[in-house]
Amino acid sequence: MGVVLENASKEAADGNCDAQQAMKKIGGAYFRQREVSAQEAVYRVCGLHLKECSRKVQFVPVGDNPVRMSLPLSVIKKKANQLQDNNIWMPSLYDRYKARPVDVIFENICYASFCSEYYVLSASQIPKNPEKSQVYKLQNDFGSIKKRSRTDAAVIKYPRFSSEKSPELYFHSNLQLFLPHRTEGQLKPLHFNSYKDMYLTGAVTIPPDTEPTNVKSIVDANRKIFEQNAEALEEAEEMLQTDGPQEDAWAQIAPEAEAERLEGAMDKEQLNEEDIFEIPELDNTTRKSNQSHDIEIRQTLFPAITNENLHAAT
């Protein structure tokens, strides 16, 4: 494959092609020479999806410095002459969450639920009547969102931090994901020294409620929706990585079931041994049938005949 691409690049260079034509030649050589399996060929000819799932999967960036996408280069060049606007980053999913509409249904929603239940629409997907289609416009011209209706809520994936190794990142990410807020400063007000203090001792008032609620209870309730036995699973994963797979793990989890399984295996062996018994009549019949098919071949050796033997005989 490398030789084919090298020859294609040499032909493009000898023909004095521009960058676009050279890329077309190299790409064409790659697609013509690439090996494709029969399964992939059938999928591509029939137009089938190589991957299909019943639910969408959404990655949720969290932390102090999450991954962000920059604007296209053409847009950045246009903004170069504008002294007032120096922002070169596209609105992230977290920015859109903080700019959600001022509505009752969005006041009590956390970042994780927002990413799971809603998705961002492109400019061509926005209908003419947004109100009838359950499309909501975000603040600060960050686009529009729509509630997922064709499929169930999306499965979200987000980074997880250790509460022992990185406690601040751990509590910060939990507050970001599971505590409803509109600004970053609401996650740790000035009178709190750390995100852990905010999680353990903080209290917030979320409309339409008029009384403050403990932050810990809000975060734990929302976290329970997306995480089931998270600590136990993490501990099991660490044990598997350090100790390796345990052969007698099932005996420790369910010793009675393992004992019954072993007893059943022993009983099965005993039954197989009892099934083997001799029948004299059947044994004699078998021997006779074997003897009837035996052919005995006898060989008689004669001495060699010589002239001396002939004279002696006469």
PDB file of C-alpha atoms in Angstrom:
ATOM      1  CA  MET A   1       0.000   0.000   0.000  1.00  0.00           C
ATOM      2  CA  GLY A   2       2.855   2.360   0.788  1.00  0.00           C
ATOM      3  CA  VAL A   3       4.425   1.734  -2.628  1.00  0.00           C
ATOM      4  CA  VAL A   4       1.137   2.524  -4.379  1.00  0.00           C
ATOM      5  CA  LEU A   5       0.740   5.815  -2.516  1.00  0.00           C
ATOM      6  CA  GLU A   6       4.379   6.713  -3.161  1.00  0.00           C
ATOM      7  CA  ASN A   7       3.956   6.123  -6.907  1.00  0.00           C
ATOM      8  CA  ALA A   8       0.754   8.167  -6.927  1.00  0.00           C
ATOM      9  CA  SER A   9       2.483  11.074  -5.193  1.00  0.00           C
ATOM     10  CA  LYS A  10       5.377  10.914  -7.695  1.00  0.00           C
ATOM     11  CA  GLU A  11       2.953  10.964 -10.630  1.00  0.00           C
ATOM     12  CA  ALA A  12       1.200  13.980  -9.147  1.00  0.00           C
ATOM     13  CA  ALA A  13       4.525  15.753  -8.654  1.00  0.00           C
ATOM     14  CA  ASP A  14       5.727  14.961 -12.204  1.00  0.00           C
ATOM     15  CA  GLY A  15       2.466  16.186 -13.670  1.00  0.00           C
ATOM     16  CA  ASN A  16       2.798  19.554 -11.900  1.00  0.00           C
ATOM     17  CA  CYS A  17      -0.630  19.148 -10.289  1.00  0.00           C
ATOM     18  CA  ASP A  18      -1.856  21.541  -7.672  1.00  0.00           C
ATOM     19  CA  ALA A  19      -2.584  20.435  -4.120  1.00  0.00           C
ATOM     20  CA  GLN A  20      -6.228  19.623  -4.803  1.00  0.00           C
ATOM     21  CA  GLN A  21      -5.521  17.477  -7.863  1.00  0.00           C
ATOM     22  CA  ALA A  22      -2.645  15.738  -6.098  1.00  0.00           C
ATOM     23  CA  MET A  23      -4.895  14.898  -3.160  1.00  0.00           C
ATOM     24  CA  LYS A  24      -7.520  13.495  -5.528  1.00  0.00           C
ATOM     25  CA  LYS A  25      -4.951  11.252  -7.215  1.00  0.00           C
ATOM     26  CA  ILE A  26      -3.541   9.966  -3.951  1.00  0.00           C
ATOM     27  CA  GLY A  27      -7.026   9.425  -2.497  1.00  0.00           C
ATOM     28  CA  GLY A  28      -8.171   7.605  -5.632  1.00  0.00           C
ATOM     29  CA  ALA A  29      -5.162   5.305  -5.487  1.00  0.00           C
ATOM     30  CA  TYR A  30      -5.885   4.563  -1.841  1.00  0.00           C
ATOM     31  CA  PHE A  31      -9.537   3.656  -2.433  1.00  0.00           C
ATOM     32  CA  ARG A  32      -8.747   1.512  -5.495  1.00  0.00           C
ATOM     33  CA  GLN A  33      -6.020  -0.495  -3.765  1.00  0.00           C
ATOM     34  CA  ARG A  34      -7.489  -0.781  -0.270  1.00  0.00           C
ATOM     35  CA  GLU A  35      -8.503  -4.279   0.787  1.00  0.00           C
ATOM     36  CA  VAL A  36     -12.173  -4.569   1.753  1.00  0.00           C
ATOM     37  CA  SER A  37     -13.726  -7.595   3.398  1.00  0.00           C
ATOM     38  CA  ALA A  38     -16.835  -9.241   1.974  1.00  0.00           C
ATOM     39  CA  GLN A  39     -18.938  -8.116   4.937  1.00  0.00           C
ATOM     40  CA  GLU A  40     -17.888  -4.473   4.606  1.00  0.00           C
ATOM     41  CA  ALA A  41     -18.451  -4.563   0.842  1.00  0.00           C
ATOM     42  CA  VAL A  42     -22.010  -5.878   1.308  1.00  0.00           C
ATOM     43  CA  TYR A  43     -22.738  -3.217   3.927  1.00  0.00           C
ATOM     44  CA  ARG A  44     -21.468  -0.440   1.675  1.00  0.00           C
ATOM     45  CA  VAL A  45     -23.276  -1.676  -1.442  1.00  0.00           C
ATOM     46  CA  CYS A  46     -26.576  -2.042   0.447  1.00  0.00           C
ATOM     47  CA  GLY A  47     -26.111   1.293   2.218  1.00  0.00           C
ATOM     48  CA  LEU A  48     -26.419  -0.267   5.673  1.00  0.00           C
ATOM     49  CA  HIS A  49     -25.107   1.341   8.834  1.00  0.00           C
ATOM     50  CA  LEU A  50     -21.903  -0.186  10.138  1.00  0.00           C
ATOM     51  CA  LYS A  51     -23.039   0.724  13.653  1.00  0.00           C
ATOM     52  CA  GLU A  52     -26.565   1.096  15.010  1.00  0.00           C
ATOM     53  CA  CYS A  53     -27.852   1.609  18.535  1.00  0.00           C
ATOM     54  CA  SER A  54     -31.235   2.296  20.083  1.00  0.00           C
ATOM     55  CA  ARG A  55     -29.951   5.228  22.145  1.00  0.00           C
ATOM     56  CA  LYS A  56     -27.685   8.135  21.392  1.00  0.00           C
ATOM     57  CA  VAL A  57     -24.450   8.541  23.326  1.00  0.00           C
ATOM     58  CA  GLN A  58     -23.445  12.047  24.382  1.00  0.00           C
ATOM     59  CA  PHE A  59     -20.056  12.976  25.818  1.00  0.00           C
ATOM     60  CA  VAL A  60     -20.304  15.656  28.520  1.00  0.00           C
ATOM     61  CA  PRO A  61     -17.140  17.719  29.138  1.00  0.00           C
ATOM     62  CA  VAL A  62     -16.539  18.712  32.759  1.00  0.00           C
ATOM     63  CA  GLY A  63     -13.734  20.227  34.802  1.00  0.00           C
ATOM     64  CA  ASP A  64     -11.871  23.505  34.970  1.00  0.00           C
ATOM     65  CA  ASN A  65     -10.497  23.358  31.426  1.00  0.00           C
ATOM     66  CA  PRO A  66     -12.668  21.094  29.244  1.00  0.00           C
ATOM     67  CA  VAL A  67     -11.976  20.425  25.580  1.00  0.00           C
ATOM     68  CA  ARG A  68     -13.352  23.160  23.333  1.00  0.00           C
ATOM     69  CA  MET A  69     -13.673  23.543  19.571  1.00  0.00           C
ATOM     70  CA  SER A  70     -12.447  26.663  17.803  1.00  0.00           C
ATOM     71  CA  LEU A  71     -14.386  28.570  15.173  1.00  0.00           C
ATOM     72  CA  PRO A  72     -13.657  27.917  11.486  1.00  0.00           C
ATOM     73  CA  LEU A  73     -10.570  29.661  10.171  1.00  0.00           C
ATOM     74  CA  SER A  74     -12.620  31.830   7.802  1.00  0.00           C
ATOM     75  CA  VAL A  75     -14.682  33.154  10.720  1.00  0.00           C
ATOM     76  CA  ILE A  76     -11.554  33.813  12.782  1.00  0.00           C
ATOM     77  CA  LYS A  77     -10.031  35.814   9.911  1.00  0.00           C
ATOM     78  CA  LYS A  78     -13.153  37.958   9.694  1.00  0.00           C
ATOM     79  CA  LYS A  79     -13.018  38.603  13.438  1.00  0.00           C
ATOM     80  CA  ALA A  80      -9.360  39.594  13.275  1.00  0.00           C
ATOM     81  CA  ASN A  81     -10.298  43.143  12.281  1.00  0.00           C
ATOM     82  CA  GLN A  82     -12.883  43.415  15.063  1.00  0.00           C
ATOM     83  CA  LEU A  83     -11.230  44.752  18.180  1.00  0.00           C
ATOM     84  CA  GLN A  84     -14.236  44.162  20.417  1.00  0.00           C
ATOM     85  CA  ASP A  85     -14.723  40.448  19.738  1.00  0.00           C
ATOM     86  CA  ASN A  86     -11.627  38.339  20.390  1.00  0.00           C
ATOM     87  CA  ASN A  87     -13.444  35.089  21.157  1.00  0.00           C
ATOM     88  CA  ILE A  88     -12.282  32.311  18.827  1.00  0.00           C
ATOM     89  CA  TRP A  89     -14.105  29.441  20.552  1.00  0.00           C
ATOM     90  CA  MET A  90     -17.408  27.870  19.608  1.00  0.00           C
ATOM     91  CA  PRO A  91     -20.089  27.663  22.308  1.00  0.00           C
ATOM     92  CA  SER A  92     -19.596  24.430  24.201  1.00  0.00           C
ATOM     93  CA  LEU A  93     -22.309  22.192  25.554  1.00  0.00           C
ATOM     94  CA  TYR A  94     -21.676  23.619  29.005  1.00  0.00           C
ATOM     95  CA  ASP A  95     -22.039  27.185  27.690  1.00  0.00           C
ATOM     96  CA  ARG A  96     -25.363  26.264  26.131  1.00  0.00           C
ATOM     97  CA  TYR A  97     -26.541  24.738  29.400  1.00  0.00           C
ATOM     98  CA  LYS A  98     -25.786  27.936  31.302  1.00  0.00           C
ATOM     99  CA  ALA A  99     -27.586  29.915  28.563  1.00  0.00           C
ATOM    100  CA  ARG A 100     -30.751  27.796  28.695  1.00  0.00           C
ATOM    101  CA  PRO A 101     -34.080  29.652  28.503  1.00  0.00           C
ATOM    102  CA  VAL A 102     -35.520  31.337  31.566  1.00  0.00           C
ATOM    103  CA  ASP A 103     -38.442  28.963  31.960  1.00  0.00           C
ATOM    104  CA  VAL A 104     -39.884  26.875  34.751  1.00  0.00           C
ATOM    105  CA  ILE A 105     -39.015  23.574  33.068  1.00  0.00           C
ATOM    106  CA  PHE A 106     -35.348  24.589  32.832  1.00  0.00           C
ATOM    107  CA  GLU A 107     -34.887  25.937  36.352  1.00  0.00           C
ATOM    108  CA  ASN A 108     -34.661  22.581  38.112  1.00  0.00           C
ATOM    109  CA  ILE A 109     -32.697  20.733  35.428  1.00  0.00           C
ATOM    110  CA  CYS A 110     -29.067  19.784  35.976  1.00  0.00           C
ATOM    111  CA  TYR A 111     -26.289  19.682  33.403  1.00  0.00           C
ATOM    112  CA  ALA A 112     -26.432  15.888  33.060  1.00  0.00           C
ATOM    113  CA  SER A 113     -30.205  15.832  32.456  1.00  0.00           C
ATOM    114  CA  PHE A 114     -29.910  18.718  30.000  1.00  0.00           C
ATOM    115  CA  CYS A 115     -27.389  16.814  27.858  1.00  0.00           C
ATOM    116  CA  SER A 116     -29.355  13.579  28.097  1.00  0.00           C
ATOM    117  CA  GLU A 117     -32.832  14.927  27.303  1.00  0.00           C
ATOM    118  CA  TYR A 118     -32.075  17.727  24.805  1.00  0.00           C
ATOM    119  CA  TYR A 119     -29.911  18.107  21.716  1.00  0.00           C
ATOM    120  CA  VAL A 120     -28.661  21.121  19.779  1.00  0.00           C
ATOM    121  CA  LEU A 121     -30.257  21.928  16.424  1.00  0.00           C
ATOM    122  CA  SER A 122     -28.376  23.222  13.426  1.00  0.00           C
ATOM    123  CA  ALA A 123     -29.594  26.277  11.526  1.00  0.00           C
ATOM    124  CA  SER A 124     -31.251  24.120   8.850  1.00  0.00           C
ATOM    125  CA  GLN A 125     -33.109  21.998  11.438  1.00  0.00           C
ATOM    126  CA  ILE A 126     -34.914  24.889  13.116  1.00  0.00           C
ATOM    127  CA  PRO A 127     -38.610  24.782  12.077  1.00  0.00           C
ATOM    128  CA  LYS A 128     -40.666  27.798  11.118  1.00  0.00           C
ATOM    129  CA  ASN A 129     -42.917  27.412  14.165  1.00  0.00           C
ATOM    130  CA  PRO A 130     -40.551  26.568  17.031  1.00  0.00           C
ATOM    131  CA  GLU A 131     -43.233  26.776  19.721  1.00  0.00           C
ATOM    132  CA  LYS A 132     -45.337  23.991  18.210  1.00  0.00           C
ATOM    133  CA  SER A 133     -42.304  21.742  17.709  1.00  0.00           C
ATOM    134  CA  GLN A 134     -41.004  22.075  21.299  1.00  0.00           C
ATOM    135  CA  VAL A 135     -37.909  23.931  20.124  1.00  0.00           C
ATOM    136  CA  TYR A 136     -36.377  26.369  22.612  1.00  0.00           C
ATOM    137  CA  LYS A 137     -34.052  29.227  21.748  1.00  0.00           C
ATOM    138  CA  LEU A 138     -31.004  29.663  23.942  1.00  0.00           C
ATOM    139  CA  GLN A 139     -29.770  32.942  25.306  1.00  0.00           C
ATOM    140  CA  ASN A 140     -26.766  34.877  23.923  1.00  0.00           C
ATOM    141  CA  ASP A 141     -27.515  33.584  20.402  1.00  0.00           C
ATOM    142  CA  PHE A 142     -26.177  30.131  21.251  1.00  0.00           C
ATOM    143  CA  GLY A 143     -28.642  28.378  18.949  1.00  0.00           C
ATOM    144  CA  SER A 144     -31.703  26.279  19.675  1.00  0.00           C
ATOM    145  CA  ILE A 145     -32.378  22.985  21.405  1.00  0.00           C
ATOM    146  CA  LYS A 146     -35.100  20.366  21.156  1.00  0.00           C
ATOM    147  CA  LYS A 147     -36.237  17.609  23.475  1.00  0.00           C
ATOM    148  CA  ARG A 148     -35.478  14.083  22.347  1.00  0.00           C
ATOM    149  CA  SER A 149     -38.760  12.487  21.273  1.00  0.00           C
ATOM    150  CA  ARG A 150     -37.930   9.815  18.681  1.00  0.00           C
ATOM    151  CA  THR A 151     -35.642   7.929  21.034  1.00  0.00           C
ATOM    152  CA  ASP A 152     -35.194   7.645  24.767  1.00  0.00           C
ATOM    153  CA  ALA A 153     -32.886   9.900  26.706  1.00  0.00           C
ATOM    154  CA  ALA A 154     -29.283   9.684  25.569  1.00  0.00           C
ATOM    155  CA  VAL A 155     -26.603   7.819  27.484  1.00  0.00           C
ATOM    156  CA  ILE A 156     -24.075  10.343  28.779  1.00  0.00           C
ATOM    157  CA  LYS A 157     -20.346   9.765  29.204  1.00  0.00           C
ATOM    158  CA  TYR A 158     -18.192  12.043  31.317  1.00  0.00           C
ATOM    159  CA  PRO A 159     -14.776  11.942  33.008  1.00  0.00           C
ATOM    160  CA  ARG A 160     -14.638  10.500  36.498  1.00  0.00           C
ATOM    161  CA  PHE A 161     -12.133  11.626  39.112  1.00  0.00           C
ATOM    162  CA  SER A 162     -10.986   9.932  42.292  1.00  0.00           C
ATOM    163  CA  SER A 163     -12.304  11.352  45.544  1.00  0.00           C
ATOM    164  CA  GLU A 164      -9.015  10.429  47.249  1.00  0.00           C
ATOM    165  CA  LYS A 165      -6.438  11.434  44.636  1.00  0.00           C
ATOM    166  CA  SER A 166      -8.206  14.533  43.239  1.00  0.00           C
ATOM    167  CA  PRO A 167     -10.910  15.589  45.720  1.00  0.00           C
ATOM    168  CA  GLU A 168     -11.431  19.088  44.277  1.00  0.00           C
ATOM    169  CA  LEU A 169     -11.879  17.801  40.736  1.00  0.00           C
ATOM    170  CA  TYR A 170     -14.187  15.081  42.033  1.00  0.00           C
ATOM    171  CA  PHE A 171     -16.550  17.417  43.886  1.00  0.00           C
ATOM    172  CA  HIS A 172     -16.306  20.106  41.206  1.00  0.00           C
ATOM    173  CA  SER A 173     -17.396  17.688  38.474  1.00  0.00           C
ATOM    174  CA  ASN A 174     -20.247  16.364  40.621  1.00  0.00           C
ATOM    175  CA  LEU A 175     -21.514  19.882  41.278  1.00  0.00           C
ATOM    176  CA  GLN A 176     -21.234  20.736  37.593  1.00  0.00           C
ATOM    177  CA  LEU A 177     -23.171  17.667  36.517  1.00  0.00           C
ATOM    178  CA  PHE A 178     -25.863  17.293  39.156  1.00  0.00           C
ATOM    179  CA  LEU A 179     -26.480  20.716  40.744  1.00  0.00           C
ATOM    180  CA  PRO A 180     -28.748  23.083  38.752  1.00  0.00           C
ATOM    181  CA  HIS A 181     -26.947  26.402  38.187  1.00  0.00           C
ATOM    182  CA  ARG A 182     -26.549  29.188  35.634  1.00  0.00           C
ATOM    183  CA  THR A 183     -23.088  30.552  36.446  1.00  0.00           C
ATOM    184  CA  GLU A 184     -19.824  28.952  37.495  1.00  0.00           C
ATOM    185  CA  GLY A 185     -19.747  31.092  40.632  1.00  0.00           C
ATOM    186  CA  GLN A 186     -22.875  29.398  41.985  1.00  0.00           C
ATOM    187  CA  LEU A 187     -20.939  26.152  42.380  1.00  0.00           C
ATOM    188  CA  LYS A 188     -18.615  27.675  44.973  1.00  0.00           C
ATOM    189  CA  PRO A 189     -19.725  30.988  46.513  1.00  0.00           C
ATOM    190  CA  LEU A 190     -17.155  33.267  48.124  1.00  0.00           C
ATOM    191  CA  HIS A 191     -17.797  32.107  51.688  1.00  0.00           C
ATOM    192  CA  PHE A 192     -16.875  28.489  50.799  1.00  0.00           C
ATOM    193  CA  ASN A 193     -13.230  27.464  50.754  1.00  0.00           C
ATOM    194  CA  SER A 194     -13.611  24.402  48.530  1.00  0.00           C
ATOM    195  CA  TYR A 195     -16.124  22.510  46.414  1.00  0.00           C
ATOM    196  CA  LYS A 196     -16.179  19.815  49.074  1.00  0.00           C
ATOM    197  CA  ASP A 197     -17.435  22.320  51.655  1.00  0.00           C
ATOM    198  CA  MET A 198     -20.111  23.451  49.218  1.00  0.00           C
ATOM    199  CA  TYR A 199     -21.196  19.852  48.666  1.00  0.00           C
ATOM    200  CA  LEU A 200     -21.313  18.922  52.353  1.00  0.00           C
ATOM    201  CA  THR A 201     -22.621  22.100  54.008  1.00  0.00           C
ATOM    202  CA  GLY A 202     -24.090  24.232  51.214  1.00  0.00           C
ATOM    203  CA  ALA A 203     -27.760  24.985  50.583  1.00  0.00           C
ATOM    204  CA  VAL A 204     -29.438  26.590  47.549  1.00  0.00           C
ATOM    205  CA  THR A 205     -32.908  27.779  46.608  1.00  0.00           C
ATOM    206  CA  ILE A 206     -34.083  26.572  43.218  1.00  0.00           C
ATOM    207  CA  PRO A 207     -37.327  28.005  41.777  1.00  0.00           C
ATOM    208  CA  PRO A 208     -40.197  27.365  42.184  1.00  0.00           C
ATOM    209  CA  ASP A 209     -39.127  26.367  45.713  1.00  0.00           C
ATOM    210  CA  THR A 210     -38.913  29.179  48.249  1.00  0.00           C
ATOM    211  CA  GLU A 211     -36.910  27.382  50.937  1.00  0.00           C
ATOM    212  CA  PRO A 212     -33.242  26.361  50.616  1.00  0.00           C
ATOM    213  CA  THR A 213     -32.374  22.711  50.059  1.00  0.00           C
ATOM    214  CA  ASN A 214     -29.155  20.938  50.962  1.00  0.00           C
ATOM    215  CA  VAL A 215     -26.739  20.693  48.062  1.00  0.00           C
ATOM    216  CA  LYS A 216     -25.768  17.158  49.019  1.00  0.00           C
ATOM    217  CA  SER A 217     -29.347  15.883  48.785  1.00  0.00           C
ATOM    218  CA  ILE A 218     -29.855  17.513  45.363  1.00  0.00           C
ATOM    219  CA  VAL A 219     -26.591  16.166  43.949  1.00  0.00           C
ATOM    220  CA  ASP A 220     -27.126  12.662  45.326  1.00  0.00           C
ATOM    221  CA  ALA A 221     -30.690  12.492  43.988  1.00  0.00           C
ATOM    222  CA  ASN A 222     -29.685  13.559  40.479  1.00  0.00           C
ATOM    223  CA  ARG A 223     -26.587  11.399  40.541  1.00  0.00           C
ATOM    224  CA  LYS A 224     -28.624   8.329  41.442  1.00  0.00           C
ATOM    225  CA  ILE A 225     -30.508   8.691  38.149  1.00  0.00           C
ATOM    226  CA  PHE A 226     -27.342   8.235  36.077  1.00  0.00           C
ATOM    227  CA  GLU A 227     -25.107   6.151  38.353  1.00  0.00           C
ATOM    228  CA  GLN A 228     -26.081   2.824  39.888  1.00  0.00           C
ATOM    229  CA  ASN A 229     -23.601   1.325  42.391  1.00  0.00           C
ATOM    230  CA  ALA A 230     -20.798   3.457  40.952  1.00  0.00           C
ATOM    231  CA  GLU A 231     -18.458   3.058  43.947  1.00  0.00           C
ATOM    232  CA  ALA A 232     -18.895  -0.719  44.067  1.00  0.00           C
ATOM    233  CA  LEU A 233     -18.196  -1.030  40.345  1.00  0.00           C
ATOM    234  CA  GLU A 234     -15.078   1.108  40.633  1.00  0.00           C
ATOM    235  CA  GLU A 235     -13.820  -0.995  43.529  1.00  0.00           C
ATOM    236  CA  ALA A 236     -14.468  -4.194  41.573  1.00  0.00           C
ATOM    237  CA  GLU A 237     -12.588  -2.804  38.567  1.00  0.00           C
ATOM    238  CA  GLU A 238      -9.599  -1.891  40.725  1.00  0.00           C
ATOM    239  CA  MET A 239      -9.570  -5.375  42.279  1.00  0.00           C
ATOM    240  CA  LEU A 240      -9.664  -6.955  38.827  1.00  0.00           C
ATOM    241  CA  GLN A 241      -6.741  -4.852  37.627  1.00  0.00           C
ATOM    242  CA  THR A 242      -4.602  -5.511  40.701  1.00  0.00           C
ATOM    243  CA  ASP A 243      -5.454  -9.134  41.591  1.00  0.00           C
ATOM    244  CA  GLY A 244      -6.625 -10.480  38.239  1.00  0.00           C
ATOM    245  CA  PRO A 245      -9.657 -12.739  37.666  1.00  0.00           C
ATOM    246  CA  GLN A 246     -10.553 -14.993  40.598  1.00  0.00           C
ATOM    247  CA  GLU A 247     -11.326 -18.593  39.715  1.00  0.00           C
ATOM    248  CA  ASP A 248     -13.292 -19.240  42.914  1.00  0.00           C
ATOM    249  CA  ALA A 249     -15.222 -15.951  42.831  1.00  0.00           C
ATOM    250  CA  TRP A 250     -18.559 -17.704  42.302  1.00  0.00           C
ATOM    251  CA  ALA A 251     -17.954 -19.898  45.350  1.00  0.00           C
ATOM    252  CA  GLN A 252     -17.464 -16.771  47.464  1.00  0.00           C
ATOM    253  CA  ILE A 253     -20.572 -15.057  46.096  1.00  0.00           C
ATOM    254  CA  ALA A 254     -22.928 -18.050  46.232  1.00  0.00           C
ATOM    255  CA  PRO A 255     -21.314 -20.934  48.151  1.00  0.00           C
ATOM    256  CA  GLU A 256     -24.540 -22.972  48.361  1.00  0.00           C
ATOM    257  CA  ALA A 257     -25.072 -22.859  44.611  1.00  0.00           C
ATOM    258  CA  GLU A 258     -21.451 -23.840  44.011  1.00  0.00           C
ATOM    259  CA  ALA A 259     -21.768 -26.763  46.446  1.00  0.00           C
ATOM    260  CA  GLU A 260     -24.909 -27.979  44.667  1.00  0.00           C
ATOM    261  CA  ARG A 261     -23.130 -27.743  41.321  1.00  0.00           C
ATOM    262  CA  LEU A 262     -20.201 -29.839  42.582  1.00  0.00           C
ATOM    263  CA  GLU A 263     -22.546 -32.441  44.092  1.00  0.00           C
ATOM    264  CA  GLY A 264     -24.429 -32.669  40.808  1.00  0.00           C
ATOM    265  CA  ALA A 265     -21.184 -33.232  38.912  1.00  0.00           C
ATOM    266  CA  MET A 266     -20.165 -36.014  41.336  1.00  0.00           C
ATOM    267  CA  ASP A 267     -23.574 -37.725  41.075  1.00  0.00           C
ATOM    268  CA  LYS A 268     -23.333 -37.591  37.296  1.00  0.00           C
ATOM    269  CA  GLU A 269     -19.957 -39.340  37.377  1.00  0.00           C
ATOM    270  CA  GLN A 270     -21.330 -42.061  39.651  1.00  0.00           C
ATOM    271  CA  LEU A 271     -24.294 -42.669  37.333  1.00  0.00           C
ATOM    272  CA  ASN A 272     -21.986 -42.986  34.348  1.00  0.00           C
ATOM    273  CA  GLU A 273     -19.895 -45.576  36.201  1.00  0.00           C
ATOM    274  CA  GLU A 274     -22.996 -47.592  37.173  1.00  0.00           C
ATOM    275  CA  ASP A 275     -24.196 -47.685  33.576  1.00  0.00           C
ATOM    276  CA  ILE A 276     -21.152 -49.775  32.613  1.00  0.00           C
ATOM    277  CA  PHE A 277     -21.994 -53.474  33.403  1.00  0.00           C
ATOM    278  CA  GLU A 278     -21.374 -56.822  31.685  1.00  0.00           C
ATOM    279  CA  ILE A 279     -23.997 -59.145  30.162  1.00  0.00           C
ATOM    280  CA  PRO A 280     -22.576 -62.718  29.804  1.00  0.00           C
ATOM    281  CA  GLU A 281     -24.903 -63.795  26.988  1.00  0.00           C
ATOM    282  CA  LEU A 282     -24.163 -60.647  25.037  1.00  0.00           C
ATOM    283  CA  ASP A 283     -20.447 -61.142  25.630  1.00  0.00           C
ATOM    284  CA  ASN A 284     -20.502 -64.759  24.289  1.00  0.00           C
ATOM    285  CA  THR A 285     -22.496 -63.709  21.238  1.00  0.00           C
ATOM    286  CA  THR A 286     -19.976 -61.011  20.522  1.00  0.00           C
ATOM    287  CA  ARG A 287     -17.103 -63.445  20.812  1.00  0.00           C
ATOM    288  CA  LYS A 288     -18.793 -65.946  18.423  1.00  0.00           C
ATOM    289  CA  SER A 289     -19.451 -63.233  15.881  1.00  0.00           C
ATOM    290  CA  ASN A 290     -15.846 -62.137  16.088  1.00  0.00           C
ATOM    291  CA  GLN A 291     -14.626 -65.739  15.729  1.00  0.00           C
ATOM    292  CA  SER A 292     -16.801 -66.334  12.657  1.00  0.00           C
ATOM    293  CA  HIS A 293     -15.062 -63.511  10.837  1.00  0.00           C
ATOM    294  CA  ASP A 294     -11.560 -64.633  11.783  1.00  0.00           C
ATOM    295  CA  ILE A 295      -9.645 -66.404   8.996  1.00  0.00           C
ATOM    296  CA  GLU A 296      -6.760 -68.609  10.028  1.00  0.00           C
ATOM    297  CA  ILE A 297      -3.885 -68.726   7.580  1.00  0.00           C
ATOM    298  CA  ARG A 298      -1.423 -71.605   7.937  1.00  0.00           C
ATOM    299  CA  GLN A 299       1.958 -71.717   6.262  1.00  0.00           C
ATOM    300  CA  THR A 300       3.938 -74.903   5.478  1.00  0.00           C
ATOM    301  CA  LEU A 301       7.614 -74.661   4.752  1.00  0.00           C
ATOM    302  CA  PHE A 302       9.185 -77.120   2.297  1.00  0.00           C
ATOM    303  CA  PRO A 303      12.934 -77.686   2.036  1.00  0.00           C
ATOM    304  CA  ALA A 304      14.622 -76.516  -1.085  1.00  0.00           C
ATOM    305  CA  ILE A 305      15.051 -79.157  -3.867  1.00  0.00           C
ATOM    306  CA  THR A 306      18.633 -79.703  -5.025  1.00  0.00           C
ATOM    307  CA  ASN A 307      20.443 -82.225  -7.291  1.00  0.00           C
ATOM    308  CA  GLU A 308      21.823 -84.065  -4.280  1.00  0.00           C
ATOM    309  CA  ASN A 309      18.332 -84.566  -2.894  1.00  0.00           C
ATOM    310  CA  LEU A 310      17.133 -85.919  -6.240  1.00  0.00           C
ATOM    311  CA  HIS A 311      19.982 -88.485  -6.436  1.00  0.00           C
ATOM    312  CA  ALA A 312      19.315 -89.558  -2.872  1.00  0.00           C
ATOM    313  CA  ALA A 313      15.650 -90.047  -3.599  1.00  0.00           C
ATOM    314  CA  THR A 314      16.358 -92.249  -6.617  1.00  0.00           C
TER     315      THR A 314
END
